[in-house]
JSON list of C-alpha atoms in Angstrom, two decimals:
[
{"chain": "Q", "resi": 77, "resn": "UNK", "atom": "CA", "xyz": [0.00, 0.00, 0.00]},
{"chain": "Q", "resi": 78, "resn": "UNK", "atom": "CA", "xyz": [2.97, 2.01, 0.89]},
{"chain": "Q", "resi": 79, "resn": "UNK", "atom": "CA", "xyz": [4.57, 1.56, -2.55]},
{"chain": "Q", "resi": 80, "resn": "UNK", "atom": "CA", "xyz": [0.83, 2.33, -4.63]},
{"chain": "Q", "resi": 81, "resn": "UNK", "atom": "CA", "xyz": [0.62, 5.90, -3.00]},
{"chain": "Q", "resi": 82, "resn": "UNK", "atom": "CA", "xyz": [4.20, 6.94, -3.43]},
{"chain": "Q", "resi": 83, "resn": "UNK", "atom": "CA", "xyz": [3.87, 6.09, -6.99]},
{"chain": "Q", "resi": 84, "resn": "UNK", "atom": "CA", "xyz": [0.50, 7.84, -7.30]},
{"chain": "Q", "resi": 85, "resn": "UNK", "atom": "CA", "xyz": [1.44, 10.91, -5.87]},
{"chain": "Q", "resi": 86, "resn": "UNK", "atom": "CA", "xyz": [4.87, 10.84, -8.13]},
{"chain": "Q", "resi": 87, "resn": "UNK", "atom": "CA", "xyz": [2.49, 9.95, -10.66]},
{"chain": "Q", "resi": 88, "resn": "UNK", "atom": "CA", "xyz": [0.55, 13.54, -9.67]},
{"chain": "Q", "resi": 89, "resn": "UNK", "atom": "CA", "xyz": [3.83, 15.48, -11.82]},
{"chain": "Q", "resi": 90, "resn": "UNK", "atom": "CA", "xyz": [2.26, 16.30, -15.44]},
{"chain": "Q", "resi": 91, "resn": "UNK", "atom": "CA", "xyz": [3.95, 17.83, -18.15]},
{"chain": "Q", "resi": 92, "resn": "UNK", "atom": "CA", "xyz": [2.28, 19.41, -20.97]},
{"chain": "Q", "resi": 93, "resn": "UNK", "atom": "CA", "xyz": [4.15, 21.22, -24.61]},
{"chain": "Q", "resi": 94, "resn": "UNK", "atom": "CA", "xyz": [2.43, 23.21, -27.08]},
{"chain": "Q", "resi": 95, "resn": "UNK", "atom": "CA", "xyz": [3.52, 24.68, -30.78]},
{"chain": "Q", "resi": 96, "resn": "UNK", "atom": "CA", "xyz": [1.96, 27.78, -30.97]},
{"chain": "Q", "resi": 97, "resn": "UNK", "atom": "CA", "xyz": [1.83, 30.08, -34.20]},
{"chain": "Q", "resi": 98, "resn": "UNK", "atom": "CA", "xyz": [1.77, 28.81, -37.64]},
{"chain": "Q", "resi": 99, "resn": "UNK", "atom": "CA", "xyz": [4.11, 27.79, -40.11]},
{"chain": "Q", "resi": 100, "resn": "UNK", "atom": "CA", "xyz": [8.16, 27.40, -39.69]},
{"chain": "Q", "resi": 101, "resn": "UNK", "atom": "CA", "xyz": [8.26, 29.99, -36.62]},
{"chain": "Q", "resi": 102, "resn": "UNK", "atom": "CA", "xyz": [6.57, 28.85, -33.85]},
{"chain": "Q", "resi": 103, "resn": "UNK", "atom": "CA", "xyz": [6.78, 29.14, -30.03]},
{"chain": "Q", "resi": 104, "resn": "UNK", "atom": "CA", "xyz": [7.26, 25.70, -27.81]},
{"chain": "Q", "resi": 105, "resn": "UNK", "atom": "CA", "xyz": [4.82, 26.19, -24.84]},
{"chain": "Q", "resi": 106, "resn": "UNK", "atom": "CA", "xyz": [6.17, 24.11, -21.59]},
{"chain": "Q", "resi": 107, "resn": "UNK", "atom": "CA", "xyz": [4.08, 23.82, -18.40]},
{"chain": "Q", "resi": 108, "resn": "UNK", "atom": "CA", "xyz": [4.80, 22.10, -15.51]},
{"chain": "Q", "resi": 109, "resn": "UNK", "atom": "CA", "xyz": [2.52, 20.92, -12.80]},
{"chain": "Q", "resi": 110, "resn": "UNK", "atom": "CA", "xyz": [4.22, 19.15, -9.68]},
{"chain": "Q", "resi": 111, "resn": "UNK", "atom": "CA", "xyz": [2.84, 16.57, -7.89]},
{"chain": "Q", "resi": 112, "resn": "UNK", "atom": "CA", "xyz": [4.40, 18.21, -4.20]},
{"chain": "Q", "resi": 113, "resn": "UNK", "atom": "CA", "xyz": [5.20, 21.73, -3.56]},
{"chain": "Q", "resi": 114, "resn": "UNK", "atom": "CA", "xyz": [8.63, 22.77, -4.84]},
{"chain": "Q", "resi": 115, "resn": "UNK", "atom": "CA", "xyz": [9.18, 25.91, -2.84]},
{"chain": "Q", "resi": 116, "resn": "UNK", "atom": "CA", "xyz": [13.02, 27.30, -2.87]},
{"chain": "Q", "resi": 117, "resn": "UNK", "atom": "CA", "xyz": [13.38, 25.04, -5.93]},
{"chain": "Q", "resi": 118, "resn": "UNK", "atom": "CA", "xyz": [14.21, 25.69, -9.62]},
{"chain": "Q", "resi": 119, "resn": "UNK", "atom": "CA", "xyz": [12.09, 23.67, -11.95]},
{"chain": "Q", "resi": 120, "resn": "UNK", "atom": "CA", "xyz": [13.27, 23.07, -16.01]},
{"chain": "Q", "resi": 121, "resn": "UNK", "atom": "CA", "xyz": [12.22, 20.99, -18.82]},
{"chain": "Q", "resi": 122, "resn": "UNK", "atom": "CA", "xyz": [14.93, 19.19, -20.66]},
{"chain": "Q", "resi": 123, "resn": "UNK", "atom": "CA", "xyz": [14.13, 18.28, -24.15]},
{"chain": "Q", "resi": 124, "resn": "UNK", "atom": "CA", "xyz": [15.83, 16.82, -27.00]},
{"chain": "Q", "resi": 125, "resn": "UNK", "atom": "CA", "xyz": [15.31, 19.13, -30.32]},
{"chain": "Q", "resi": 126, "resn": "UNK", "atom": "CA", "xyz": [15.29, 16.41, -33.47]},
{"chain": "Q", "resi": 127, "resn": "UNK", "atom": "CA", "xyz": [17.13, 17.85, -36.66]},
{"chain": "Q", "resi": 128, "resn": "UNK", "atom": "CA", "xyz": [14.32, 19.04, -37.87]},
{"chain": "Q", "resi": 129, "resn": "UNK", "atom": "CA", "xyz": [13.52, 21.88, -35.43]},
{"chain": "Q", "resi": 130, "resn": "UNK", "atom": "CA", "xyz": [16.34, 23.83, -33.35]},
{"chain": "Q", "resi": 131, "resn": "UNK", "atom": "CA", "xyz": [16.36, 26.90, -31.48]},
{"chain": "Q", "resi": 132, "resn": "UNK", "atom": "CA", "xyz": [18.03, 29.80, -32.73]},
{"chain": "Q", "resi": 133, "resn": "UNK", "atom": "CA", "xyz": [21.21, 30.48, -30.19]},
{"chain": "Q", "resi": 134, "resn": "UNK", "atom": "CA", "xyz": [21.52, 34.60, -31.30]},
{"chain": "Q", "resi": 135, "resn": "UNK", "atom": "CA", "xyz": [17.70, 35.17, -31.44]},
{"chain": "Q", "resi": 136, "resn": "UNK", "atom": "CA", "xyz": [18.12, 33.16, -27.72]},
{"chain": "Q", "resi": 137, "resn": "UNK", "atom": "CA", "xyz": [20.73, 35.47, -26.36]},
{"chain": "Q", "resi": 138, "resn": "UNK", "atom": "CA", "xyz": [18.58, 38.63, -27.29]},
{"chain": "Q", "resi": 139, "resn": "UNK", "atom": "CA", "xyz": [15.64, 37.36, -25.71]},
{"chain": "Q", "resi": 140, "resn": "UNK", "atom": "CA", "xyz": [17.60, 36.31, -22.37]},
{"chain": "Q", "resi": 141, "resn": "UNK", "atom": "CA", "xyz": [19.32, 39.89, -22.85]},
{"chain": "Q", "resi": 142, "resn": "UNK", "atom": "CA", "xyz": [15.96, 41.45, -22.30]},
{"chain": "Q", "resi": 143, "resn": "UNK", "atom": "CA", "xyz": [14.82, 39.12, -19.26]},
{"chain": "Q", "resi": 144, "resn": "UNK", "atom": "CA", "xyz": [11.90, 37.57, -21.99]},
{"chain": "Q", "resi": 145, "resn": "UNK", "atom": "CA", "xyz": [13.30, 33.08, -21.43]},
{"chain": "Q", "resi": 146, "resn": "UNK", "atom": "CA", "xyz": [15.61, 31.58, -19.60]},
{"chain": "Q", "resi": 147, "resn": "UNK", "atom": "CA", "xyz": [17.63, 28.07, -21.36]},
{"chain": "Q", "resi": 148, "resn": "UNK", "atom": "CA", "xyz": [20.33, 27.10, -21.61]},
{"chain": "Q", "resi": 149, "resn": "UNK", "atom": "CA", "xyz": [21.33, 25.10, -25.70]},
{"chain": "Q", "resi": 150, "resn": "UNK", "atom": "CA", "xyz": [23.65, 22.27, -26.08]},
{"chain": "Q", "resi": 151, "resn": "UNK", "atom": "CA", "xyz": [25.78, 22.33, -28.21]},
{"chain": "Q", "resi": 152, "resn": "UNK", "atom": "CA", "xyz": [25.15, 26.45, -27.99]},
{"chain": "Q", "resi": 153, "resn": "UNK", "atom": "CA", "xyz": [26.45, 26.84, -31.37]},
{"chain": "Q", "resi": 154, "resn": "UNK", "atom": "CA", "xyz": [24.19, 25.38, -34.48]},
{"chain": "Q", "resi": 155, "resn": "UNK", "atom": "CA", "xyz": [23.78, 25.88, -37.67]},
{"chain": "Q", "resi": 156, "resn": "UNK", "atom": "CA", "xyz": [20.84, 27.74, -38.92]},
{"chain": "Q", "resi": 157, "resn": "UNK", "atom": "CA", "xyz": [20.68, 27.78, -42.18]},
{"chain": "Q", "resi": 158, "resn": "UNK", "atom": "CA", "xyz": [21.36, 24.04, -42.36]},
{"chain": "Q", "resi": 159, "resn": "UNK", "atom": "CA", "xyz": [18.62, 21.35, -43.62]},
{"chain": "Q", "resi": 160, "resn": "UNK", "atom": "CA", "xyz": [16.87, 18.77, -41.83]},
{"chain": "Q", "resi": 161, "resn": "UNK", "atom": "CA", "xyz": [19.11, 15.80, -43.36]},
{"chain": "Q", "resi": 162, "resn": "UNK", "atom": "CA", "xyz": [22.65, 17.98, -42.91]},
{"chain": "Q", "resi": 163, "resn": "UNK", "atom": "CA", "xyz": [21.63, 19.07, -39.00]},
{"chain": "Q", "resi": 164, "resn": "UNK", "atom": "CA", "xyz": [21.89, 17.60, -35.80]},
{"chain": "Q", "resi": 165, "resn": "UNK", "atom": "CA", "xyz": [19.98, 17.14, -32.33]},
{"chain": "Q", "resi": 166, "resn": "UNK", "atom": "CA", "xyz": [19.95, 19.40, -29.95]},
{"chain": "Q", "resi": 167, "resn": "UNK", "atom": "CA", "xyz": [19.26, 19.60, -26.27]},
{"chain": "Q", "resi": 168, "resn": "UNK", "atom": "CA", "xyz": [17.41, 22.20, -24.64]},
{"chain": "Q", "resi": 169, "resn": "UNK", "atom": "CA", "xyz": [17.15, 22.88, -21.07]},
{"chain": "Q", "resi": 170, "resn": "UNK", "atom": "CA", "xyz": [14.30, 25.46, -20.47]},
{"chain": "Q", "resi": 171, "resn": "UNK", "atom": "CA", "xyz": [13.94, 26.94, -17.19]},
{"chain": "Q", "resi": 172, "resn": "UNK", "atom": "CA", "xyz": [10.42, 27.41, -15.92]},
{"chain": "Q", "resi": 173, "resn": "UNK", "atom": "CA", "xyz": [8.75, 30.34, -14.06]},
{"chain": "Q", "resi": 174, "resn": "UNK", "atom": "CA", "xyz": [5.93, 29.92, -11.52]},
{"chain": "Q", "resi": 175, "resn": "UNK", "atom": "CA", "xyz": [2.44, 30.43, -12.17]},
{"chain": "Q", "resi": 176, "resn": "UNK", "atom": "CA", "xyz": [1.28, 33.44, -10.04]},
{"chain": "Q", "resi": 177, "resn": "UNK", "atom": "CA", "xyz": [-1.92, 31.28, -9.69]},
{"chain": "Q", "resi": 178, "resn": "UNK", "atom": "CA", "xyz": [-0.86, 28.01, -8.74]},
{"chain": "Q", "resi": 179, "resn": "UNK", "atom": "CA", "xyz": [2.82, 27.31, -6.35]},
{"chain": "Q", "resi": 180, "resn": "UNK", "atom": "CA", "xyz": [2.67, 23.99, -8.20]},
{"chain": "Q", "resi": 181, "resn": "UNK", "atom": "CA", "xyz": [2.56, 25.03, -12.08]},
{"chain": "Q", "resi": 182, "resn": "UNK", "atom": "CA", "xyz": [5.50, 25.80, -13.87]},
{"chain": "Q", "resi": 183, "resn": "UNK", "atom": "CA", "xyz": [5.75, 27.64, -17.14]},
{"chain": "Q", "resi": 184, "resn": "UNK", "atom": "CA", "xyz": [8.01, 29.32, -20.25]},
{"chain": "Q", "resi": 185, "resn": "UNK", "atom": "CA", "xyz": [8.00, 29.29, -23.75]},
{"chain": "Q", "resi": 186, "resn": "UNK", "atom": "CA", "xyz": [11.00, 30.01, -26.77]},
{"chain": "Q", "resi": 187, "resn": "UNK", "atom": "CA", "xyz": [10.67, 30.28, -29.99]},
{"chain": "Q", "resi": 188, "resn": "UNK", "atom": "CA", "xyz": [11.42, 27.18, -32.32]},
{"chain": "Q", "resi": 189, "resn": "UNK", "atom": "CA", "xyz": [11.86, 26.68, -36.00]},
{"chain": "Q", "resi": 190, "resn": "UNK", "atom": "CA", "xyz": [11.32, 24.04, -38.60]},
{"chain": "Q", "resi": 191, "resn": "UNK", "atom": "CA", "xyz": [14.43, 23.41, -40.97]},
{"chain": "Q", "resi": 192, "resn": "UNK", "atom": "CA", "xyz": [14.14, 23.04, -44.93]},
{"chain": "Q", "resi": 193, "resn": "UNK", "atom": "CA", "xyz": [13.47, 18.82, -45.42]},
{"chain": "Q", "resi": 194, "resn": "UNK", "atom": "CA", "xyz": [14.07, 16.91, -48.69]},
{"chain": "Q", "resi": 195, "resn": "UNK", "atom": "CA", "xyz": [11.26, 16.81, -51.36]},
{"chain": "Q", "resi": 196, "resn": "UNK", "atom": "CA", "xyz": [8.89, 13.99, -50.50]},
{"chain": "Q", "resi": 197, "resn": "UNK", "atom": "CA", "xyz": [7.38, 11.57, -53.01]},
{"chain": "Q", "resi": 198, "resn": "UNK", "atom": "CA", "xyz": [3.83, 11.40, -52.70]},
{"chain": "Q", "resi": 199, "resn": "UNK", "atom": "CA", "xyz": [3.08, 13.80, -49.64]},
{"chain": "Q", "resi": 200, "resn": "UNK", "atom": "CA", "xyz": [3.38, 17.32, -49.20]},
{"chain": "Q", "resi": 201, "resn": "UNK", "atom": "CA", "xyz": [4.19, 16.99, -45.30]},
{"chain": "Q", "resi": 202, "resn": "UNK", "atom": "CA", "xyz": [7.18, 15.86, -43.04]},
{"chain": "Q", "resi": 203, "resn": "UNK", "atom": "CA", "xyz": [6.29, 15.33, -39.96]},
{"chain": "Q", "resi": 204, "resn": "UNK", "atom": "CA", "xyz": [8.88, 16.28, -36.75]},
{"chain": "Q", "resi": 205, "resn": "UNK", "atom": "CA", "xyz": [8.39, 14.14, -33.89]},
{"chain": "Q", "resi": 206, "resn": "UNK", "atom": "CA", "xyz": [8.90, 16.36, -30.41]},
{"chain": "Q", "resi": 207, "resn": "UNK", "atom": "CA", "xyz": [9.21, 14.03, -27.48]},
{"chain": "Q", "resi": 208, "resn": "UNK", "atom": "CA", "xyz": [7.78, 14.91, -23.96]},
{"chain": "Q", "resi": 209, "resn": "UNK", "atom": "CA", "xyz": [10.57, 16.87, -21.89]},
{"chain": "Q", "resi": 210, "resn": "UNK", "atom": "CA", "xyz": [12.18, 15.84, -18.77]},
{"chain": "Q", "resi": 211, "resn": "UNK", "atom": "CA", "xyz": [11.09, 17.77, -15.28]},
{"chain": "Q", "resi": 212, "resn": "UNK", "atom": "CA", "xyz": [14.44, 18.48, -13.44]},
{"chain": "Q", "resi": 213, "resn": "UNK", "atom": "CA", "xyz": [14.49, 20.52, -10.33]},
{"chain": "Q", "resi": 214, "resn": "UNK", "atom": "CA", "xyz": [17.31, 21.74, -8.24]},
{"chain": "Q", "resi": 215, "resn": "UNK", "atom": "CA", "xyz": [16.53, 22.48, -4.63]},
{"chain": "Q", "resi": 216, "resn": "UNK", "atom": "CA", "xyz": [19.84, 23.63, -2.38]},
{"chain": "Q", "resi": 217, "resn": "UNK", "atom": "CA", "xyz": [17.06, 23.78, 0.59]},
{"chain": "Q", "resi": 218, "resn": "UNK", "atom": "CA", "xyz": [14.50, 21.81, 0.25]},
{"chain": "Q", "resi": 219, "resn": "UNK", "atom": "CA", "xyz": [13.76, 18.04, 0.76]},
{"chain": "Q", "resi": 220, "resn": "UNK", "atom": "CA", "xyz": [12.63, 16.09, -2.63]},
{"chain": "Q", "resi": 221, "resn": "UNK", "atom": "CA", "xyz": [10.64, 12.42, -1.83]},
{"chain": "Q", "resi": 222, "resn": "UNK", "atom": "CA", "xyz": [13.82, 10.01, -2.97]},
{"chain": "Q", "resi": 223, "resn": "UNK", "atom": "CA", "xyz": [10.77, 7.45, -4.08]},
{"chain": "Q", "resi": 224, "resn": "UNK", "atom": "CA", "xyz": [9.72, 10.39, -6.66]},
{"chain": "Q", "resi": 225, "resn": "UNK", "atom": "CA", "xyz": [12.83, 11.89, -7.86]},
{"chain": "Q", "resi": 226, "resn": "UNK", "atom": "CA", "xyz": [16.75, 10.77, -8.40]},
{"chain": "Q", "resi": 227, "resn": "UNK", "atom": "CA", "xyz": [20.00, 12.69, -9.33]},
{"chain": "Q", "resi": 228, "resn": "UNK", "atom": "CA", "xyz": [20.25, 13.28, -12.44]},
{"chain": "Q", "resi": 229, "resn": "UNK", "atom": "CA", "xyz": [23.19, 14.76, -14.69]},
{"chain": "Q", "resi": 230, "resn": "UNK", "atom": "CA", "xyz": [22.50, 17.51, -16.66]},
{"chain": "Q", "resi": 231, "resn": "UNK", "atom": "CA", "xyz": [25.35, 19.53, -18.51]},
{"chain": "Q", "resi": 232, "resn": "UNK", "atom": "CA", "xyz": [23.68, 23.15, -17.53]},
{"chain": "Q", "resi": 233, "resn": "UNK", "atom": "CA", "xyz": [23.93, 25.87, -14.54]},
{"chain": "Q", "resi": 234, "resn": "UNK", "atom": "CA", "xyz": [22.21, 26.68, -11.66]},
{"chain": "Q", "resi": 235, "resn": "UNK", "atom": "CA", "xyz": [20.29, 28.84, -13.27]},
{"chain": "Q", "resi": 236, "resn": "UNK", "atom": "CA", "xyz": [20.12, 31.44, -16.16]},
{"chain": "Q", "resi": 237, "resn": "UNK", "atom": "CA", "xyz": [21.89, 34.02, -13.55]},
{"chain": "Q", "resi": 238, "resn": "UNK", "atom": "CA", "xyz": [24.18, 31.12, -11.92]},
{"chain": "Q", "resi": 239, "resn": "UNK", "atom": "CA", "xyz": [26.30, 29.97, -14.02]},
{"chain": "Q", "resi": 240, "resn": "UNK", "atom": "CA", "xyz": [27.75, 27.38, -11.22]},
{"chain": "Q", "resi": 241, "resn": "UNK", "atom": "CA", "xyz": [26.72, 23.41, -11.51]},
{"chain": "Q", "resi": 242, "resn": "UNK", "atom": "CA", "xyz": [24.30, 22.43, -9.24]},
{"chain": "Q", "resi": 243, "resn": "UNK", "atom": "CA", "xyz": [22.87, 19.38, -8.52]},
{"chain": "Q", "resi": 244, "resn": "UNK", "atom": "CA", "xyz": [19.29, 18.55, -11.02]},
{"chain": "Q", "resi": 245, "resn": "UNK", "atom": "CA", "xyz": [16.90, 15.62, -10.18]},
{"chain": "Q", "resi": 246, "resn": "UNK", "atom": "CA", "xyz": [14.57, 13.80, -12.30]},
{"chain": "Q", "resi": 247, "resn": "UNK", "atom": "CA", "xyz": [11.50, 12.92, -11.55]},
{"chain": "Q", "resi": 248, "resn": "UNK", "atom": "CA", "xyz": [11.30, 8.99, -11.67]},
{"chain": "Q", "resi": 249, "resn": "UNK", "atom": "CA", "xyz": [7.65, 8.41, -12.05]},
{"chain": "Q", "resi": 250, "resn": "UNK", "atom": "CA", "xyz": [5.49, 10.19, -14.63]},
{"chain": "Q", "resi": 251, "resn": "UNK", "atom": "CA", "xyz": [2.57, 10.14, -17.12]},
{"chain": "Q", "resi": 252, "resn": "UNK", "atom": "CA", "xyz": [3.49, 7.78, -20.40]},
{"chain": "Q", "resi": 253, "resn": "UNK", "atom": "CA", "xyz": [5.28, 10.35, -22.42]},
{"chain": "Q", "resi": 254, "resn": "UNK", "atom": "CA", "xyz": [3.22, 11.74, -25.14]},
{"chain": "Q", "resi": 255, "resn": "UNK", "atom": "CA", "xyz": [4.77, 13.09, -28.77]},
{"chain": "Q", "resi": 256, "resn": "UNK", "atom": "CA", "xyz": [3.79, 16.76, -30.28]},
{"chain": "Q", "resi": 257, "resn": "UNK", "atom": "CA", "xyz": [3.85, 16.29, -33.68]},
{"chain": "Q", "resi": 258, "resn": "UNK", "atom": "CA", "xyz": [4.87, 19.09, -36.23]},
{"chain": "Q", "resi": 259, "resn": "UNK", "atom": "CA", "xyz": [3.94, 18.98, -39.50]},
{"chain": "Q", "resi": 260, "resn": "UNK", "atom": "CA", "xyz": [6.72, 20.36, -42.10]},
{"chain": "Q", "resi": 261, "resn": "UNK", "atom": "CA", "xyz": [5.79, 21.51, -45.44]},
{"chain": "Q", "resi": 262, "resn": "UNK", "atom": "CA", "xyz": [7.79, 20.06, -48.14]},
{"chain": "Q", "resi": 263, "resn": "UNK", "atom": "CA", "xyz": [8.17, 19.92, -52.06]},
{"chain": "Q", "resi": 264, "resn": "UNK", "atom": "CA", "xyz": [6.98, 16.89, -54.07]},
{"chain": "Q", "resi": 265, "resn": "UNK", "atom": "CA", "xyz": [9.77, 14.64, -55.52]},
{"chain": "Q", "resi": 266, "resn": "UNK", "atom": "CA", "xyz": [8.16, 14.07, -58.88]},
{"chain": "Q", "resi": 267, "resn": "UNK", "atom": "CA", "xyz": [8.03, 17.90, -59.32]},
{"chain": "Q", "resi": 268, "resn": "UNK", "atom": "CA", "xyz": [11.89, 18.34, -59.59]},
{"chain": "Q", "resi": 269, "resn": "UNK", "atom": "CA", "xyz": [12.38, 18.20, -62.95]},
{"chain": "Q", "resi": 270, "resn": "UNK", "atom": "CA", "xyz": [10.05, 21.20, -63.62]},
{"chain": "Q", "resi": 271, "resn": "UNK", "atom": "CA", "xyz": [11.29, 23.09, -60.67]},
{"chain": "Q", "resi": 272, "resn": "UNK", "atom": "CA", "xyz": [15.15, 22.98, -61.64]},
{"chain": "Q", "resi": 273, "resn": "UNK", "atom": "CA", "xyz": [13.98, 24.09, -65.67]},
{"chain": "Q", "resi": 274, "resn": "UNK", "atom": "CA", "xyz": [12.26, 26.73, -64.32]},
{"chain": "Q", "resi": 275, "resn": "UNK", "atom": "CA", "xyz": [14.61, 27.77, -62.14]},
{"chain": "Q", "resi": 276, "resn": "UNK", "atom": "CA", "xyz": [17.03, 27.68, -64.83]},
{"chain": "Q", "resi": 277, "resn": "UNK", "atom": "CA", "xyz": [14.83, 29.65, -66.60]},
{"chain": "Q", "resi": 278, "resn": "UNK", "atom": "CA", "xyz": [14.53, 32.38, -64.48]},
{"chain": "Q", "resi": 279, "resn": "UNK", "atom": "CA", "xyz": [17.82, 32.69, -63.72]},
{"chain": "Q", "resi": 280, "resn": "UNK", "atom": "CA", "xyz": [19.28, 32.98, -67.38]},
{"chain": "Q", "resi": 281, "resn": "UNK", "atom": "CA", "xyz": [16.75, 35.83, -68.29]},
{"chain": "Q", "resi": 282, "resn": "UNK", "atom": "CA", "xyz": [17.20, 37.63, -64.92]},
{"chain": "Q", "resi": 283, "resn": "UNK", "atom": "CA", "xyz": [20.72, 37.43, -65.76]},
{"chain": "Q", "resi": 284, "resn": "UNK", "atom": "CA", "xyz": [19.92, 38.56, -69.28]},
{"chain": "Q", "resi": 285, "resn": "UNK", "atom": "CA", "xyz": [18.16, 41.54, -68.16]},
{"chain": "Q", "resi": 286, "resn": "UNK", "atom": "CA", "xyz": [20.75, 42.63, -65.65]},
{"chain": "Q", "resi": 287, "resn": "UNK", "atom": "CA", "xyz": [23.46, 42.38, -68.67]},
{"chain": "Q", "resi": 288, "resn": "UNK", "atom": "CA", "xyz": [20.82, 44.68, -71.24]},
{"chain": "Q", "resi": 289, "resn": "UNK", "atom": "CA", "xyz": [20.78, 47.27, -67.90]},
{"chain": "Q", "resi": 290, "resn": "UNK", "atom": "CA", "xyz": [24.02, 47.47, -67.90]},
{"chain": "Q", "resi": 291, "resn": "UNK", "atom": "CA", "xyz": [25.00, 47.49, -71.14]},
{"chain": "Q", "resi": 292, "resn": "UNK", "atom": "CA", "xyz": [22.56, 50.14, -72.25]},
{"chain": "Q", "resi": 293, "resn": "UNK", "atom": "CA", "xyz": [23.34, 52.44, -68.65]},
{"chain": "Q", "resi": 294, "resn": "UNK", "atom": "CA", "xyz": [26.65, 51.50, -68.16]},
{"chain": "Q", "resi": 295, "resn": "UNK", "atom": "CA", "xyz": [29.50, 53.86, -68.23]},
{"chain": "Q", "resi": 296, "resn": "UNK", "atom": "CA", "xyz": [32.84, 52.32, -69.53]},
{"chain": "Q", "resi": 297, "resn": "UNK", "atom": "CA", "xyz": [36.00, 53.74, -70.32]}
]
């Protein structure tokens, strides 16, 4: 009987994500709501960003410049302008603010983006899976239920202001994870012929143009 209730009220921690916004740009929505009450403790969400979404590290640094998220990315430097098949994972540990409303609830959001993916053959979607995030908290005064959480390691700071190592734990007993799932918009395979003539195309008599411009306006000695 003892066992049943510690794992039901580990079992009490929920974790929710949301994309919101349309199309490539969107904002990843993490809330938090513990099953005990984590006062004195910071609470984050570790997730692991597929290849086919990252966060931008400059557009992170000017939000955390003006107080607006808190995260920390690993590896901070990525490629941007790289495509889904040429990019790597990331990891992103986003640290959560309370909900005025609720000591329990955590909460923060960052902007996300979808990367370019190779034309598809018979569908005009890729989809990006986004797997449920990790609750870590770090508490250097309070006592954590050792049945509902364990140490974990986690290659990130105190906090956004501390950059010192602290130790995280992870909570041990949770909902079954549940996958957000992003869809990508993407160009048909069997369209790639006409795509590269036109293309082609458009870039000879652009070219052509520029050379008439200059040519006809041009001043040479």
């Amino acid at each position: 009987c003892v066992t049943s209730d510690v794992q039901a009220a580990c079992r009490d921690t929920t974790v929710t994500q949301e994309l919101l916004k349309e199309g490539f740009h969107r904002d990843l929505l993490v809330k938090v709501e513990l099953g005990e009450d984590a006062g004195g403790c910071a609470v984050a969400a570790r997730t692991r960003l597929p290849p086919g979404i990252y966060v931008d590290p400059y557009e992170l640094a000017t939000l955390q410049q003006h107080n607006l998220t808190k995260a920390v990315l690993i590896p901070d430097v990525t490629d941007v302008e790289a495509p889904e098949y040429l990019a790597t994972a990331l990891v992103l540990v986003l640290y959560l603010e309370v909900d005025p409303r609720c000591s329990r609830c955590f909460r923060a959001a960052v902007p996300v983006h979808a990367r370019y993916h190779r034309p598809a053959e018979g569908s005009q979607q890729a989809l990006v899976v986004l797997e449920s995030p990790e609750v870590l908290l770090c508490c250097c005064h309070s006592h954590l239920a050792a049945d509902c959480w364990e140490p974990a390691e986690v290659r990130a700071p105190c906090s956004a202001e501390n950059v010192g190592a602290c130790q995280w734990h992870s909570a041990t007993h949770r909902p079954a994870r549940e996958e957000l799932m992003l869809e990508v918009p993407v160009g048909l395979r069997e369209h790639s012929s006409l795509v590269c003539a036109l293309t082609l195309l458009t870039t000879l008599l652009c070219a052509s143009l520029i050379l008439a411009a200059t040519c006809r306006h041009g001043h040479f000695s």
